[in-house]
PDB file of C-alpha atoms in Angstrom:
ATOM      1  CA  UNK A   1       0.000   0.000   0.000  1.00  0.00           C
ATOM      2  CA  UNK A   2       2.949   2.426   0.964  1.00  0.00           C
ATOM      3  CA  UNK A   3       4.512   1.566  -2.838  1.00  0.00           C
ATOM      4  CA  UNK A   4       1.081   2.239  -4.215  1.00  0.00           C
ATOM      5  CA  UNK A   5       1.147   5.995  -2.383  1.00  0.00           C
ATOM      6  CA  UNK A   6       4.734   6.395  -3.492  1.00  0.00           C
ATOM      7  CA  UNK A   7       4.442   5.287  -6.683  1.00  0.00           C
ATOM      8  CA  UNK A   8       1.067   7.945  -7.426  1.00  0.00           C
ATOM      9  CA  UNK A   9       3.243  10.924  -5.324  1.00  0.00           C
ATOM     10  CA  UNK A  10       5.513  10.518  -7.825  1.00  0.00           C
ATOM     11  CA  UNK A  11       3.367  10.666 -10.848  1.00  0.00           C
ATOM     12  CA  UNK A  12       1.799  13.109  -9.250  1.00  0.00           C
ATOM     13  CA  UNK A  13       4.645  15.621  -8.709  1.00  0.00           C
ATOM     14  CA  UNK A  14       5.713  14.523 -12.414  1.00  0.00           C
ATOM     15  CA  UNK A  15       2.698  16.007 -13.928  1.00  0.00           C
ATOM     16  CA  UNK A  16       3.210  19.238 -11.859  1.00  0.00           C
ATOM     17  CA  UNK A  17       6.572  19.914 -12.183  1.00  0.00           C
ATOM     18  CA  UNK A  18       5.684  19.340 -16.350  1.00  0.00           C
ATOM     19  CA  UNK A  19       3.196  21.815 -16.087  1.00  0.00           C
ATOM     20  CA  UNK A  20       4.508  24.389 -14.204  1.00  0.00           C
ATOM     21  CA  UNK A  21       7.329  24.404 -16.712  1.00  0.00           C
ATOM     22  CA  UNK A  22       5.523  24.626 -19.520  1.00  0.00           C
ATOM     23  CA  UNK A  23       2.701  27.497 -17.827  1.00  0.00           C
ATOM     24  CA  UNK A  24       6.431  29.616 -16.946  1.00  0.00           C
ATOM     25  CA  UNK A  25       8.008  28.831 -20.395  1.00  0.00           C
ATOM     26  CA  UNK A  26       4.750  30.036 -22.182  1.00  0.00           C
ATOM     27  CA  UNK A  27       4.975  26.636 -24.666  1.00  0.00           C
ATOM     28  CA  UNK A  28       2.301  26.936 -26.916  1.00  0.00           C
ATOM     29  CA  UNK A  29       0.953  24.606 -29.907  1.00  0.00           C
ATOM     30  CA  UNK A  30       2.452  24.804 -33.241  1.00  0.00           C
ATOM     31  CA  UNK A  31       1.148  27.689 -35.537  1.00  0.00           C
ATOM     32  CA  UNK A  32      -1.156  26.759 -38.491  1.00  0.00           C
ATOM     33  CA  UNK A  33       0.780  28.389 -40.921  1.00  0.00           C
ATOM     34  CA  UNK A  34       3.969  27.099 -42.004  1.00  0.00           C
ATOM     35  CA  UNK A  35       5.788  30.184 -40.785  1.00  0.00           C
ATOM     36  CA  UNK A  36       7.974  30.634 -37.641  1.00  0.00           C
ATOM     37  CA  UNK A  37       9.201  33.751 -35.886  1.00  0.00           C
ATOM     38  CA  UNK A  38      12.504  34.047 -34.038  1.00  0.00           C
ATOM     39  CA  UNK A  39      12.992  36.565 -31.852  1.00  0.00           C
ATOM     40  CA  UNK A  40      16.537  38.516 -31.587  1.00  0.00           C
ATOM     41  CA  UNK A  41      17.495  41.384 -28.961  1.00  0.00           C
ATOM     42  CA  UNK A  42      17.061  43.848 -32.070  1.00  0.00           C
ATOM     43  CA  UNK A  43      15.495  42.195 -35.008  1.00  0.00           C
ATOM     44  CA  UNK A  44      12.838  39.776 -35.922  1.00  0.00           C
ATOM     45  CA  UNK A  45      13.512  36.763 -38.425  1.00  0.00           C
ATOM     46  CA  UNK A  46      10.995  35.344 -39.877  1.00  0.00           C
ATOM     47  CA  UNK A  47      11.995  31.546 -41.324  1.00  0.00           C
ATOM     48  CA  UNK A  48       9.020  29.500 -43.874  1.00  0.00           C
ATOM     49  CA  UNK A  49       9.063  26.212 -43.861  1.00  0.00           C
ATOM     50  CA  UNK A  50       6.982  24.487 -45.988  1.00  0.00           C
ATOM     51  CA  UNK A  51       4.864  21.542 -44.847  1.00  0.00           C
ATOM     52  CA  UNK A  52       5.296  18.193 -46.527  1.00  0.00           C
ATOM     53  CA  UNK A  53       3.965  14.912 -43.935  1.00  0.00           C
ATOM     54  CA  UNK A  54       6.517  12.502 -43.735  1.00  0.00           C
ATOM     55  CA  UNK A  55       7.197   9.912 -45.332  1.00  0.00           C
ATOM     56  CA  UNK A  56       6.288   6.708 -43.785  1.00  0.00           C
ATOM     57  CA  UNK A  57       9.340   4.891 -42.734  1.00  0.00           C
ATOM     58  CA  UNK A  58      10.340   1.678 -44.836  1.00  0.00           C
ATOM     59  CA  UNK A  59      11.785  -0.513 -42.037  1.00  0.00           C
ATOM     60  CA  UNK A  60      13.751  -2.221 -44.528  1.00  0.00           C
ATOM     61  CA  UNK A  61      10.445  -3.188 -46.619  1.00  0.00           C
ATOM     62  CA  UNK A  62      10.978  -4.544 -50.206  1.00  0.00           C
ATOM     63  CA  UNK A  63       7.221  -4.438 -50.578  1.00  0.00           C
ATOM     64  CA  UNK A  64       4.738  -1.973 -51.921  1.00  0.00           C
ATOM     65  CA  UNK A  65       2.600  -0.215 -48.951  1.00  0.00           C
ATOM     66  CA  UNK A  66      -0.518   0.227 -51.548  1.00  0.00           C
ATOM     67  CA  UNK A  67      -0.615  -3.740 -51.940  1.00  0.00           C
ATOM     68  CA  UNK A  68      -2.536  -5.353 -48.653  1.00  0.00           C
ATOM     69  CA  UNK A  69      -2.281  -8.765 -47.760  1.00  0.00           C
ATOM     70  CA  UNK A  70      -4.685 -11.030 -47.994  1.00  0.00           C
ATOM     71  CA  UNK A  71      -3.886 -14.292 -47.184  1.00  0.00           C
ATOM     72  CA  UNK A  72      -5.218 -17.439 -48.953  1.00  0.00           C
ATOM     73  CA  UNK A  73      -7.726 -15.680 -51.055  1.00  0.00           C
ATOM     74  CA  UNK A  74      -9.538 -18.759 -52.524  1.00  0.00           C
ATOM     75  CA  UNK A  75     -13.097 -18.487 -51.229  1.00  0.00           C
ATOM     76  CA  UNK A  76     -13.001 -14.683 -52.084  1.00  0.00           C
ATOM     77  CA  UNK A  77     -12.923 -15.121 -55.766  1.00  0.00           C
ATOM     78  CA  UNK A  78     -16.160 -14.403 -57.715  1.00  0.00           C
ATOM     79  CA  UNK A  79     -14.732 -16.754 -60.501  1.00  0.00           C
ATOM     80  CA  UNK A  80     -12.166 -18.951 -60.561  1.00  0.00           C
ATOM     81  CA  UNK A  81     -11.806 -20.987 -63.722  1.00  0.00           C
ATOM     82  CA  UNK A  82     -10.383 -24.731 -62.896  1.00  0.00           C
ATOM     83  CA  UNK A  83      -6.804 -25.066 -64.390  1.00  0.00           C
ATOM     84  CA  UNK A  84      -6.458 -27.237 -67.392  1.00  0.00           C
ATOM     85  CA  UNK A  85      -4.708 -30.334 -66.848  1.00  0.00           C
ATOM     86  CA  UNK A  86      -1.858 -30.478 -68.976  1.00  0.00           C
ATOM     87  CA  UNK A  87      -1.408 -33.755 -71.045  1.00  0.00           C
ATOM     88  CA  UNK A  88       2.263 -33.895 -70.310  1.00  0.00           C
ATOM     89  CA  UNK A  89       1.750 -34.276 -66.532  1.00  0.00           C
ATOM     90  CA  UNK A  90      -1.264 -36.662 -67.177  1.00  0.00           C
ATOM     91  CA  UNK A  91      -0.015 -39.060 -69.140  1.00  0.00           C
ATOM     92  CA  UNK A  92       3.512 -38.728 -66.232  1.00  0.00           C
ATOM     93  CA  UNK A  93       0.977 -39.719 -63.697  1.00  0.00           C
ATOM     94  CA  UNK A  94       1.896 -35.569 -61.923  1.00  0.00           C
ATOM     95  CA  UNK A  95      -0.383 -34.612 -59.453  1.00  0.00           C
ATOM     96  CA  UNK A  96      -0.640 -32.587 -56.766  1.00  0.00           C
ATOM     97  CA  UNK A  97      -1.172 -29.121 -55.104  1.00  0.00           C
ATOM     98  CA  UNK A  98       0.135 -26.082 -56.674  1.00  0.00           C
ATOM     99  CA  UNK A  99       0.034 -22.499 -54.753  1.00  0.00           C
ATOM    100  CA  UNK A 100      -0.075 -19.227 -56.946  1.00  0.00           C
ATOM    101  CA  UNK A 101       1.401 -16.380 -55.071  1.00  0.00           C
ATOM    102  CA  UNK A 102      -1.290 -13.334 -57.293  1.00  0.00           C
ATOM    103  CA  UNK A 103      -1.584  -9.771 -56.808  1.00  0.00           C
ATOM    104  CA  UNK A 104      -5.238  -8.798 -57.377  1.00  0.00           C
ATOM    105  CA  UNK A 105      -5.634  -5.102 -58.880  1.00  0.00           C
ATOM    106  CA  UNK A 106      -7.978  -2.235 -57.482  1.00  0.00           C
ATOM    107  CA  UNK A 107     -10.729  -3.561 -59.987  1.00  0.00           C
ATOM    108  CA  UNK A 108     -10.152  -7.185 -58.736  1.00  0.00           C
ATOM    109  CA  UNK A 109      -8.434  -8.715 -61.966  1.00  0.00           C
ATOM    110  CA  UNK A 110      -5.326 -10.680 -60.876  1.00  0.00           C
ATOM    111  CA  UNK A 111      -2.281  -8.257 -62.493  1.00  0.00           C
ATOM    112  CA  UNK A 112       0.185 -11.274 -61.395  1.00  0.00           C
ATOM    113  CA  UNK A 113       0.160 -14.549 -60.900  1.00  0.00           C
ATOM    114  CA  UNK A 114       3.226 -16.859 -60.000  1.00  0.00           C
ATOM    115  CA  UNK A 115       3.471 -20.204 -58.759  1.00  0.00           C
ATOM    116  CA  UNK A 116       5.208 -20.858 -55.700  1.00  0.00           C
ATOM    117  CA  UNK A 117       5.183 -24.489 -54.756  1.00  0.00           C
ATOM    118  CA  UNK A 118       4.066 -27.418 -56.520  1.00  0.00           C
ATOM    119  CA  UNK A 119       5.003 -30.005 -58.835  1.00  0.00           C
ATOM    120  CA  UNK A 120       6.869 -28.092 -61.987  1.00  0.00           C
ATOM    121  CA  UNK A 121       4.643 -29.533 -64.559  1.00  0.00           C
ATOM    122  CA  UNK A 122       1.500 -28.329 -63.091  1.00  0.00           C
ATOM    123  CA  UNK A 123       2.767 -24.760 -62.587  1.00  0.00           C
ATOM    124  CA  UNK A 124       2.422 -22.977 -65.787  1.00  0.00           C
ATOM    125  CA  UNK A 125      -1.714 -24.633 -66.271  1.00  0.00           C
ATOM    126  CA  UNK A 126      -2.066 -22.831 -62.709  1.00  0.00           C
ATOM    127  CA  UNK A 127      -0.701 -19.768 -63.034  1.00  0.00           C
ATOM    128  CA  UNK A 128      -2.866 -19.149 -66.252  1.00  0.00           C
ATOM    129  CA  UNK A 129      -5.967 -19.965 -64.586  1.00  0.00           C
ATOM    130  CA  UNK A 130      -5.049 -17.898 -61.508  1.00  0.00           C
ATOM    131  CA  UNK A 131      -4.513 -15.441 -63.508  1.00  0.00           C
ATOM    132  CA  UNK A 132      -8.469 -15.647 -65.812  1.00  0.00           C
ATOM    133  CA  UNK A 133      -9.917 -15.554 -61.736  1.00  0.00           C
ATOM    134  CA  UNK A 134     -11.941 -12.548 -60.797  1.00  0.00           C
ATOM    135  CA  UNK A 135     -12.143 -10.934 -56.985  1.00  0.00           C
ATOM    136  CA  UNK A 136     -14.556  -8.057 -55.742  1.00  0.00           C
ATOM    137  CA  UNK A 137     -12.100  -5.089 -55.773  1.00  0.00           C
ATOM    138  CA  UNK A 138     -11.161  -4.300 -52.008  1.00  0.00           C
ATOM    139  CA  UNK A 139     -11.114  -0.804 -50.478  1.00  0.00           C
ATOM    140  CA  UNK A 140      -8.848   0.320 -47.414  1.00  0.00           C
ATOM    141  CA  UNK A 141     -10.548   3.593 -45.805  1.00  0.00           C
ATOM    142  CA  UNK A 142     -12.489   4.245 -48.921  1.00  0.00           C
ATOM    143  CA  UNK A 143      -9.919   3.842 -51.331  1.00  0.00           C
ATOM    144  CA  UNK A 144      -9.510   1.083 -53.828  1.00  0.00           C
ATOM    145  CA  UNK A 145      -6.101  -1.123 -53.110  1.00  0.00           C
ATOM    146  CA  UNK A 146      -3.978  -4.272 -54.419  1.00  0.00           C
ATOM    147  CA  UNK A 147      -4.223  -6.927 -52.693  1.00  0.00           C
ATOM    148  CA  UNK A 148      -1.280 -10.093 -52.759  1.00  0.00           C
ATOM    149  CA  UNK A 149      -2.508 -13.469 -51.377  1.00  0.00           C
ATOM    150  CA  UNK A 150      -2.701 -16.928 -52.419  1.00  0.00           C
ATOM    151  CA  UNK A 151      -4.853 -19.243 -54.323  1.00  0.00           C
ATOM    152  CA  UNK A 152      -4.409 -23.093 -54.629  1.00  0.00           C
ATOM    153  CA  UNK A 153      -5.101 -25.619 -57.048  1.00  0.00           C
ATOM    154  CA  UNK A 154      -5.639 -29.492 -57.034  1.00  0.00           C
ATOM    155  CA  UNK A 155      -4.187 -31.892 -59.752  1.00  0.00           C
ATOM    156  CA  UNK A 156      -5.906 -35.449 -59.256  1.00  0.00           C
ATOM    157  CA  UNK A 157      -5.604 -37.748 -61.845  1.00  0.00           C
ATOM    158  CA  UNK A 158      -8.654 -39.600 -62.467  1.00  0.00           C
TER     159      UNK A 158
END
């Protein structure tokens, strides 16, 4: 109970001693306009700067910020034609899963489509049907955006 009083005394004394300094240093919020005054003993200087936001920081990112991610994307397709089985891998006896890493556009076409994992033969059929498949464009606060995410296909030999 005594380290609860202490501990609140403390915060309490912080948030005083914070505002008495800023009540005697006169701090007051930024100006709307993009101009500062500096005060000298004689003369007045008045410095613009112009106001650009920031850039958001990259943190190393090799990826575009307009492209959200959206997982596996499968059951979010409003069509998605069924690859066609290429005779090659048929008559090999290939089947399998194949995952297409696709980049749907702000209109909900797929812009890119590459496959990722899966057996070699079956990758090029996939990719070409991956990219024929149709999503409902997404929106991010109102505005229309990529979106990356996955889509899977199954090879089963009949």
């Amino acid at each position: 109970m005594i380290l609860y009083g202490l501990r609140l005394l403390v915060a309490l004394l912080t948030f005083a001693v914070g505002t008495a300094a800023a009540w005697l240093l006169d701090f007051k919020s930024a100006p709307d306009s993009a101009t500062v005054s500096v005060e000298r003993e004689v003369s007045t200087v008045a410095v613009a700067i112009p106001h650009t936001p920031p850039s958001p920081p990259s943190y190393g990112c090799k990826y575009d910020r307009r492209v959200v991610s959206g997982g596996i994307i499968n059951g979010k397709a409003v069509s998605k034609p069924a690859p066609v089985y290429p005779p090659a891998a048929k008559k090999a006896g290939v089947s399998g899963m194949v995952v297409v890493q696709v980049e749907v556009g702000e209109d909900g076409n797929v812009v890119k489509a590459e496959a990722v994992s899966g057996p070699e033969m079956l990758r090029e059929a996939s990719e070409e049907a991956a990219l024929a498949a149709k999503f409902p464009p997404t929106r991010l606060s109102g505005q229309p955006v990529r979106v990356s995410g996955v889509v899977t296909y199954y090879f089963m030999l009949d």
